[in-house]
XYZ file of C-alpha atoms in Angstrom:
468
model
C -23.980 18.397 -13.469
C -20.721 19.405 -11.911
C -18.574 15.634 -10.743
C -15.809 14.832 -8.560
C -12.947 12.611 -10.110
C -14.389 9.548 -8.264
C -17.759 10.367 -9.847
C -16.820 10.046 -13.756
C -14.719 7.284 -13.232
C -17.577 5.668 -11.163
C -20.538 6.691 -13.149
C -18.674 5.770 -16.617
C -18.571 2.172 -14.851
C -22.384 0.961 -13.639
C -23.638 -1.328 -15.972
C -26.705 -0.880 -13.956
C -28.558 0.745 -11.137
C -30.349 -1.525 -8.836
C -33.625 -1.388 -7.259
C -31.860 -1.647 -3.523
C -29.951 1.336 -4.024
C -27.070 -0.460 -4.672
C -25.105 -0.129 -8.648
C -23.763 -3.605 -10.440
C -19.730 -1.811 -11.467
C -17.954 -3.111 -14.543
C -14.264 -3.855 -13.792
C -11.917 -3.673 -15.846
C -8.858 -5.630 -14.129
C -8.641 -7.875 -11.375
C -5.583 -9.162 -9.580
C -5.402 -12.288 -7.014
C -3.066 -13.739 -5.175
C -1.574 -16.687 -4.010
C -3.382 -16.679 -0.696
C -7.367 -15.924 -1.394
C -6.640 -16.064 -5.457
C -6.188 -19.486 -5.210
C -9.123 -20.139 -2.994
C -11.158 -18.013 -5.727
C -10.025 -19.848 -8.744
C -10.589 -23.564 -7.156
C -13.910 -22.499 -6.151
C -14.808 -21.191 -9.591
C -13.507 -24.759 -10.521
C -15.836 -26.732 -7.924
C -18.874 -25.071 -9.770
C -18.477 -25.586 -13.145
C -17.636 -21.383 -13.587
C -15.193 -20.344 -15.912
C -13.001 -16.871 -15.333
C -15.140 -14.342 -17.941
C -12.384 -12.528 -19.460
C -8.807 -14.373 -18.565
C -7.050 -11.490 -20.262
C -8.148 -8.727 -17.587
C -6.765 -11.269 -14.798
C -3.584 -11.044 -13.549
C -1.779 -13.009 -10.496
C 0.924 -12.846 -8.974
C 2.808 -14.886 -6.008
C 3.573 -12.329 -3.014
C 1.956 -13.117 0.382
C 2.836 -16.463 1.199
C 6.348 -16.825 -0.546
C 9.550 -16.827 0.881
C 11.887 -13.997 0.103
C 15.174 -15.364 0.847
C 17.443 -15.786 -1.174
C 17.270 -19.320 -3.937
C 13.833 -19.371 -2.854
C 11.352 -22.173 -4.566
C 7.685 -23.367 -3.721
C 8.883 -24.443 -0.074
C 7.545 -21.432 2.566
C 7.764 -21.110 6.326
C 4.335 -20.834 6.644
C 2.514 -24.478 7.237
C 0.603 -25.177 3.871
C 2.092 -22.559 2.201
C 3.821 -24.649 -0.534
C 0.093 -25.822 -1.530
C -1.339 -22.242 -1.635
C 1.367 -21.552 -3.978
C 1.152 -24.619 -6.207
C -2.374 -24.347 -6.257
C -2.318 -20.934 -7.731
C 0.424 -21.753 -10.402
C -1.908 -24.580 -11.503
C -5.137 -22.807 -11.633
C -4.077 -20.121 -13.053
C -2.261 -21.583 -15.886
C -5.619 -23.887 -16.059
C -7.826 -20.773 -16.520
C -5.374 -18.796 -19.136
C -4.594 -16.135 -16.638
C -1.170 -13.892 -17.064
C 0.247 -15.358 -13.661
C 3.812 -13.384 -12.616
C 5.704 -16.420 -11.234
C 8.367 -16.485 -8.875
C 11.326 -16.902 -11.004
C 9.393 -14.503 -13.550
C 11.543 -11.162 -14.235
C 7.997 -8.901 -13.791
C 7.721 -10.637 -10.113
C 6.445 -8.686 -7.218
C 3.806 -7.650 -4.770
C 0.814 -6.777 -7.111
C 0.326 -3.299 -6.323
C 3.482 -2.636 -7.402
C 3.630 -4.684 -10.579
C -0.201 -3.648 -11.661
C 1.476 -0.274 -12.283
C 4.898 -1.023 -13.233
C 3.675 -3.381 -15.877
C 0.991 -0.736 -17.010
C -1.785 -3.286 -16.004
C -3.567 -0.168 -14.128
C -4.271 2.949 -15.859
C -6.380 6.147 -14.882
C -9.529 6.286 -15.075
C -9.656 2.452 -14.935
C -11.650 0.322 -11.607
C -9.495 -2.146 -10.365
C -10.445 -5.105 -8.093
C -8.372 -7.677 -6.019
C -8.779 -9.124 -2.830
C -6.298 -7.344 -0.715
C -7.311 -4.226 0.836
C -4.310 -1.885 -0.314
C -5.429 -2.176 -3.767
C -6.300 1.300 -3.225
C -2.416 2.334 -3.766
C -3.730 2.385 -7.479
C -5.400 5.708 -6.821
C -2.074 7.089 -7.482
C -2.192 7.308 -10.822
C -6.198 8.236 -11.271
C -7.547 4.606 -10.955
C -10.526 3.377 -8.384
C -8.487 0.552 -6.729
C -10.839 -1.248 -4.838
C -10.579 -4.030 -2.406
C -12.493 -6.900 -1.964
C -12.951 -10.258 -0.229
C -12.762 -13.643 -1.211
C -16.291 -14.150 -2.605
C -16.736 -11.090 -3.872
C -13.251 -12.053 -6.133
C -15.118 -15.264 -7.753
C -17.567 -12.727 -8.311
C -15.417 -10.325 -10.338
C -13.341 -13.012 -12.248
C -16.602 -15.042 -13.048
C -18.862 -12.069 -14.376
C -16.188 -8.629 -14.157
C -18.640 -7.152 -12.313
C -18.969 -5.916 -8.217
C -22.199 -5.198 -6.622
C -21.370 -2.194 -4.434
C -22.756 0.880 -3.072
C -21.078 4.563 -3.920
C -19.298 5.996 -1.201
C -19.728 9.404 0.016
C -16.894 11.523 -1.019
C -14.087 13.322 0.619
C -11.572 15.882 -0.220
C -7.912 15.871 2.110
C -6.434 19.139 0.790
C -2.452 19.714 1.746
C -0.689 23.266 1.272
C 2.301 24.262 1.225
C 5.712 22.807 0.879
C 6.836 19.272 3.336
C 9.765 20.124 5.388
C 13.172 18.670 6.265
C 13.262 15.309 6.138
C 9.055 14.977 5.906
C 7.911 12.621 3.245
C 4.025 10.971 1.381
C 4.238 8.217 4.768
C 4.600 11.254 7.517
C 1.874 13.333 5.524
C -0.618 10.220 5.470
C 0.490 8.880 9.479
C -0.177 12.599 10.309
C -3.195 12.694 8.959
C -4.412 9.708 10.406
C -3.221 10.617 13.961
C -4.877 13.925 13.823
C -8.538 12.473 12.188
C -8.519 9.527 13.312
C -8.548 5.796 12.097
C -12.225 6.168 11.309
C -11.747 9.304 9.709
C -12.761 8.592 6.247
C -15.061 5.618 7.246
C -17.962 5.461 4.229
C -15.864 7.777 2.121
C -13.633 7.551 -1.239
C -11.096 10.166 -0.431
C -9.319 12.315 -3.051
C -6.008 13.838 -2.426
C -5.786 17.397 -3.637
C -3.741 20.450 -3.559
C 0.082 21.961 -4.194
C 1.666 19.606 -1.988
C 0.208 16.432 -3.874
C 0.557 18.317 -6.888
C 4.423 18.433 -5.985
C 5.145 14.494 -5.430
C 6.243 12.280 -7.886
C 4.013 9.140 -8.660
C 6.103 6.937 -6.566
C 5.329 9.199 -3.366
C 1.228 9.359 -4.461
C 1.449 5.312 -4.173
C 2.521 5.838 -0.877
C -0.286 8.240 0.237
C -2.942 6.038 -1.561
C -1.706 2.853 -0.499
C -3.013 4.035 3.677
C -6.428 5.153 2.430
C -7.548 2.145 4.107
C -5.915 2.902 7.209
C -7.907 5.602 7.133
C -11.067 3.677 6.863
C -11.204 5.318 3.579
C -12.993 2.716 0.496
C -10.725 3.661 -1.777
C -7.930 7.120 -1.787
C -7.128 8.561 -5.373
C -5.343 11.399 -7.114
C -6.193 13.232 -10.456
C -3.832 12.284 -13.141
C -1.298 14.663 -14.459
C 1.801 14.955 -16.624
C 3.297 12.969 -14.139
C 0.814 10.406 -14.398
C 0.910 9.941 -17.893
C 5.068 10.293 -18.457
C 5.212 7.458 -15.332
C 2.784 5.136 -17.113
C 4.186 5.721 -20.785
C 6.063 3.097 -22.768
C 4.695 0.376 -20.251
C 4.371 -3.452 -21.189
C 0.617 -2.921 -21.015
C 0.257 0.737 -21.975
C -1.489 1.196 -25.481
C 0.852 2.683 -28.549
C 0.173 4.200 -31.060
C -3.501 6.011 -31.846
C -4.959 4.204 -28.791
C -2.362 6.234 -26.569
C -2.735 9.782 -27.872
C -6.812 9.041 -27.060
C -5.966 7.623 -23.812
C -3.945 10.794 -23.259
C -6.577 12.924 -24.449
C -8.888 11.466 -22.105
C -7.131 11.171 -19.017
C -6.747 15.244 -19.362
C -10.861 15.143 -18.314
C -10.034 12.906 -15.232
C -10.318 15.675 -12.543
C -12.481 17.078 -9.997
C -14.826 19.789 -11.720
C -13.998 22.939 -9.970
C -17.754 23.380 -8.851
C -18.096 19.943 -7.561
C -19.559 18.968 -3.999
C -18.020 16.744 -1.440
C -19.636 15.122 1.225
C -16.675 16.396 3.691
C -13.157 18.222 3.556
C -10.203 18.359 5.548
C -7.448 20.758 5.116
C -3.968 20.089 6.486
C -1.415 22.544 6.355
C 2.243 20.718 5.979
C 4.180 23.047 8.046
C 2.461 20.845 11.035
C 3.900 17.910 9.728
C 7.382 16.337 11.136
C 8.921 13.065 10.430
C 6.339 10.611 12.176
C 5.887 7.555 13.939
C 3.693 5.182 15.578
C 3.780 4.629 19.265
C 0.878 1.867 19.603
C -0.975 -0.720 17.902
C -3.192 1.444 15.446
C -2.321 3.893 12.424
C -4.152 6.450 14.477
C -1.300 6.189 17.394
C 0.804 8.571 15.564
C 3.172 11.683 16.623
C 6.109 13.469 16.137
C 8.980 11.450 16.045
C 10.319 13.855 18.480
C 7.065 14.102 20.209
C 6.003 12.157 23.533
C 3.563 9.319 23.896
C -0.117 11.108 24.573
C -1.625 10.899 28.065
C -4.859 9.255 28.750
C -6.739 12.428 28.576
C -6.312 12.389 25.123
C -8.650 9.529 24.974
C -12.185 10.661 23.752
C -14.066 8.398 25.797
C -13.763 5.197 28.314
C -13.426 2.849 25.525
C -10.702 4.860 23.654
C -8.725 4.934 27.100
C -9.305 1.259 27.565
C -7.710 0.759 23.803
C -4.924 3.308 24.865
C -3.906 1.583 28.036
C -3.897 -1.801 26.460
C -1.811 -0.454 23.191
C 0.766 1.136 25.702
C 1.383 -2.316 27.825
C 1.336 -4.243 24.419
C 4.079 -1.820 23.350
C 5.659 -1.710 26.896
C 5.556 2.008 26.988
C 3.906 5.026 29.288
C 2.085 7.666 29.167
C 4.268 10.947 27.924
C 7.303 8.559 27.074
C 9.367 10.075 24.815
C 9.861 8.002 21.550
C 13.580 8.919 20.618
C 16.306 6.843 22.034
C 14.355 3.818 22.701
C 16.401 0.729 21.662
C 15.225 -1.221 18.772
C 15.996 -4.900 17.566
C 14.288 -5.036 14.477
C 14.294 -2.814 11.085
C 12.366 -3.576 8.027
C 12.313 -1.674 4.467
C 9.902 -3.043 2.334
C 5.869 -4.001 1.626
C 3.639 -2.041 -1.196
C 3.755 0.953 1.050
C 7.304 1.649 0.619
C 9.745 -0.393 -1.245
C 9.765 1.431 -4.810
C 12.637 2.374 -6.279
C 12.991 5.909 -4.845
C 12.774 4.669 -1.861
C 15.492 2.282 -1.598
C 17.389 4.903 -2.491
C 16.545 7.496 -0.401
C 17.428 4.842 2.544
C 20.360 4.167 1.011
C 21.291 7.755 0.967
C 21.119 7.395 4.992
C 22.873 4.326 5.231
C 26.043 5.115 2.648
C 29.089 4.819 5.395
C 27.425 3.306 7.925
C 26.674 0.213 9.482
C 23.133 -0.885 11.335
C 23.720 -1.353 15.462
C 24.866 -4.171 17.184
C 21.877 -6.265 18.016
C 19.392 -4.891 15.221
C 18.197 -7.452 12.627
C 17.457 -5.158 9.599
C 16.233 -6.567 6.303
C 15.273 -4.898 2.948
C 12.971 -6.669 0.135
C 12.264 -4.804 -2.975
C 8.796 -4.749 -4.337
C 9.241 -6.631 -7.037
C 12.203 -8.001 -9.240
C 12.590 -5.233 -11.641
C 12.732 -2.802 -8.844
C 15.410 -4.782 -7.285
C 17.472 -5.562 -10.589
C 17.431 -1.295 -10.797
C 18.590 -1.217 -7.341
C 21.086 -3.555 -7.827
C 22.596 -2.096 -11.287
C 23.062 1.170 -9.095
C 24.761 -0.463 -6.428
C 21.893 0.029 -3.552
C 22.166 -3.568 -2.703
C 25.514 -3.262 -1.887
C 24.739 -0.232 0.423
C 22.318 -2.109 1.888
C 24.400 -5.056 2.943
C 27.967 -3.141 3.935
C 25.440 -1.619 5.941
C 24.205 -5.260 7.358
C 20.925 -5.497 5.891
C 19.631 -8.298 4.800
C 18.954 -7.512 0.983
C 16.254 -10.044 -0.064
C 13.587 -11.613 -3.154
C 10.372 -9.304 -3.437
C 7.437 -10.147 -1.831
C 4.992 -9.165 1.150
C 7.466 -10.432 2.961
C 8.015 -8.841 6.993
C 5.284 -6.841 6.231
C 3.164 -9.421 8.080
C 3.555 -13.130 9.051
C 1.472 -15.048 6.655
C 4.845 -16.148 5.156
C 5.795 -17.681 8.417
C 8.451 -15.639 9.226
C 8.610 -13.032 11.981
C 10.530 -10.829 14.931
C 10.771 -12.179 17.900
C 8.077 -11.828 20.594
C 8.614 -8.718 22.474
C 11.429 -7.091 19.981
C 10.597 -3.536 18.905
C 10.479 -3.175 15.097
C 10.700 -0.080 13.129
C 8.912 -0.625 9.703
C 8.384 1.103 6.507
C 5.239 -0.701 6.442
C 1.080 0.124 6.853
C 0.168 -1.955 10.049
C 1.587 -1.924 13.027
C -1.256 -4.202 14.718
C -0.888 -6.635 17.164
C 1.133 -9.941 16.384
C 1.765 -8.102 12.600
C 5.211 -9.038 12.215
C 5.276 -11.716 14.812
C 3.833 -12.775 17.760
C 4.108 -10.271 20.486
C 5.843 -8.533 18.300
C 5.982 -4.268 18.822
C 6.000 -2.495 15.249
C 6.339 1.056 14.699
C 5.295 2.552 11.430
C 7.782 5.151 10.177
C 9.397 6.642 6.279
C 12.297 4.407 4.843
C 14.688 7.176 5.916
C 13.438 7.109 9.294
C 13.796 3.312 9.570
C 17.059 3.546 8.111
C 18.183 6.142 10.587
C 16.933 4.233 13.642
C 18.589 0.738 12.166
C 22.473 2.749 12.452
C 21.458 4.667 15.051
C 19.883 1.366 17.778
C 17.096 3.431 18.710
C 14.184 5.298 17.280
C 15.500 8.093 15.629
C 15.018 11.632 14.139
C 16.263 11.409 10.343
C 16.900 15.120 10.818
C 19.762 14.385 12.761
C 20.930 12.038 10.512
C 24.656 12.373 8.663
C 23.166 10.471 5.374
């Protein structure tokens, strides 16, 4: 029988099908965090239930810590010093690989799971954070879960789960000036909907996914969720497996020429059936942003925000209208030129390598506007030692941004620090929901370049315009 990617990775998985419909999935890693991983591991504790397989664990301190500079256990964010000392403790208690603070592999886990080599294709990876699914990039399930569903996986490595239905988001055709994996996934989003892949694993697919490096697939994969999608993956490639040679965690040796040999079956059968396909051609697609307080509020950066017509019923134009006061905008406002205070680079969406230095490539001779707080944290601390040894950092802050320590950091508050109430943020981020990055707080979701663009310029701006 004829199977989608998601299917053999899937089906190679169930250790068995239940009688509700329902199929009990082997996994083969699981991450946690500081903030729910340490609520999973003392609760374990409390009854007596030991982690299965402490080798397949791996944690990592990202939400909750500070990222400023000489950082330690203290945190902004009331109780956050415990979450974080908890964690350290129980996970050195339970024999678990924990990536520490002041550890050199430090960072925000979906990053670090495939830097370190931790997450492979064809593997199912768990962890209670719902971007997990940014591991689809490289031919992985990355799944994400909730708090008791993580003592589940650490205490048997199993999930009880039903299989999605299955979708296929085709792009053709070459991205244009400026356009980049965050404008193809906001566009796709705006035009479909946040609900638009609700039930649904989603695979990306055709020439234009074909022609981004890995980096750019985490990107795309990383907003499945935003999409409603359960999990967003692409089929491995040459890419895939020259990005996850030579790893810490990578097999040598025999074990890698058979990993090789079966990644090369981890595709889509050319027969197969999906439950639903879209088809986006990327000539539609600009540099985007996000006008409201949804994923879905997405346009042209150059474009106007919609009118209330646009709304498919009374309830969407009742979540329009209160978006568009949150935001303090109007109905066909135009998005360019209006003044920002607040610019962040950074989060598991978009603070790889390549794309520090693609905003760095905008910000070279120039400096952020007068009354913009702007602030950059690498995703984790090899990415920003490789910035650094190429002199990014020092773009960075001639340019007067805040260069900081990895971690979630600005991407949301639960570190305890924000924008101001009120103060308009651009952000390379994945949520621009209410009170995100601060209370009151107005967040639009745009590319590193366009962030970077709108930090010199004051306003929200069109990179194309740009003289990076």
């Amino acid at each position: 029988m004829s199977k989608t990617l998601f299917d053999k990775i899937w089906d190679s998985h169930v250790v068995k099908e239940l009688d509700d419909g329902t199929s009990l999935v082997y996994l083969d890693r699981v991450f946690i965090h500081e903030r729910t991983g340490s609520v999973a591991l003392t609760s374990l504790k409390d009854q007596q239930r030991p982690v299965r397989n402490p080798r397949q664990v791996f944690a990592t301190m990202d939400h909750i810590v500070d990222t400023l500079p000489g950082r330690d256990d203290s945190t902004l964010m009331p109780g956050g010093e415990d979450f974080i000392k908890t964690m350290r403790a129980e996970a050195n208690d339970a024999g678990l690989t924990l990536f520490d603070i002041h550890d050199v592999r430090h960072g925000i886990t979906h990053i670090i799971s495939a830097e370190q080599g931790i997450a492979l294709p064809g593997l199912i990876a768990a962890c209670p954070d719902s971007h997990t699914c940014t591991l689809g990039a490289l031919g992985a399930i990355g799944w994400g879960i909730g708090t008791s569903d993580c003592e589940h996986a650490l205490a048997t490595e199993t999930l009880r789960a039903t299989k999605p239905k299955q979708l296929r988001v085709r792009f053709e055709g070459p991205l244009g000036n400026g356009v980049t994996a965050k404008d193809m996934i906001l566009h796709l989003i705006g035009k479909y909907s946040a609900s638009g892949a609700r039930g649904h694993a989603m695979e990306f697919y055709g020439p234009a996914i074909d022609a981004l490096d890995i980096e750019a697939r985490f990107t795309l994969c990383n907003m499945a969720v935003e999409f409603s999608a359960f999990t967003g993956i692409v089929a491995p490639d040459e890419k895939t497996v020259s990005y996850v040679k030579d790893r810490p965690y990578t097999p040598s040796g025999e074990p890698w020429e058979k990993c090789v040999a079966f990644w090369q079956t981890l595709h889509s059968d050319d027969d197969a059936v999906f439950d639903k396909e879209i088809t986006i051609d990327c000539a539609e697609i600009a540099p985007t942003v996000t006008w409201g307080t949804s994923p879905e509020h997405a346009i042209r950066i150059d474009g106007s925000v919609p009118g209330l017509e646009a709304a498919t019923d009374d309830e969407a134009r009742e979540q329009m209208k209160s978006a568009m006061q949150y935001m303090g905008l109007e109905p066909g406002q135009e998005l360019l030129g209006l003044p920002i205070q607040g610019a962040f680079i950074g989060s598991c969406t978009n603070a790889r390598l390549s794309d520090l230095r693609r905003a760095a490539s905008i910000l070279q001779g120039h400096r952020v506007a007068a009354g913009v707080r702007a602030i950059c944290t690498p995703g984790s601390r090899p990415i920003k030692q490789a910035a650094e040894a190429e002199g990014i950092d020092r773009i960075f802050t001639d340019a007067g941004f805040e260069w900081r320590e990895p971690g979630c950091s600005l991407c949301f508050n639960a570190g305890g620090e924000s924008f101001a109430p009120e103060e308009r943020v651009m952000t390379s981020t994945n949520r621009n929901f209410r009170g995100r990055q601060g209370r009151k707080t107005r967040s639009h979701l745009a590319s590193p370049e366009s962030v970077a663009a709108s930090a010199i310029a004051g306003h929200i701006a069109d990179v194309r315009m740009s003289n990076g």
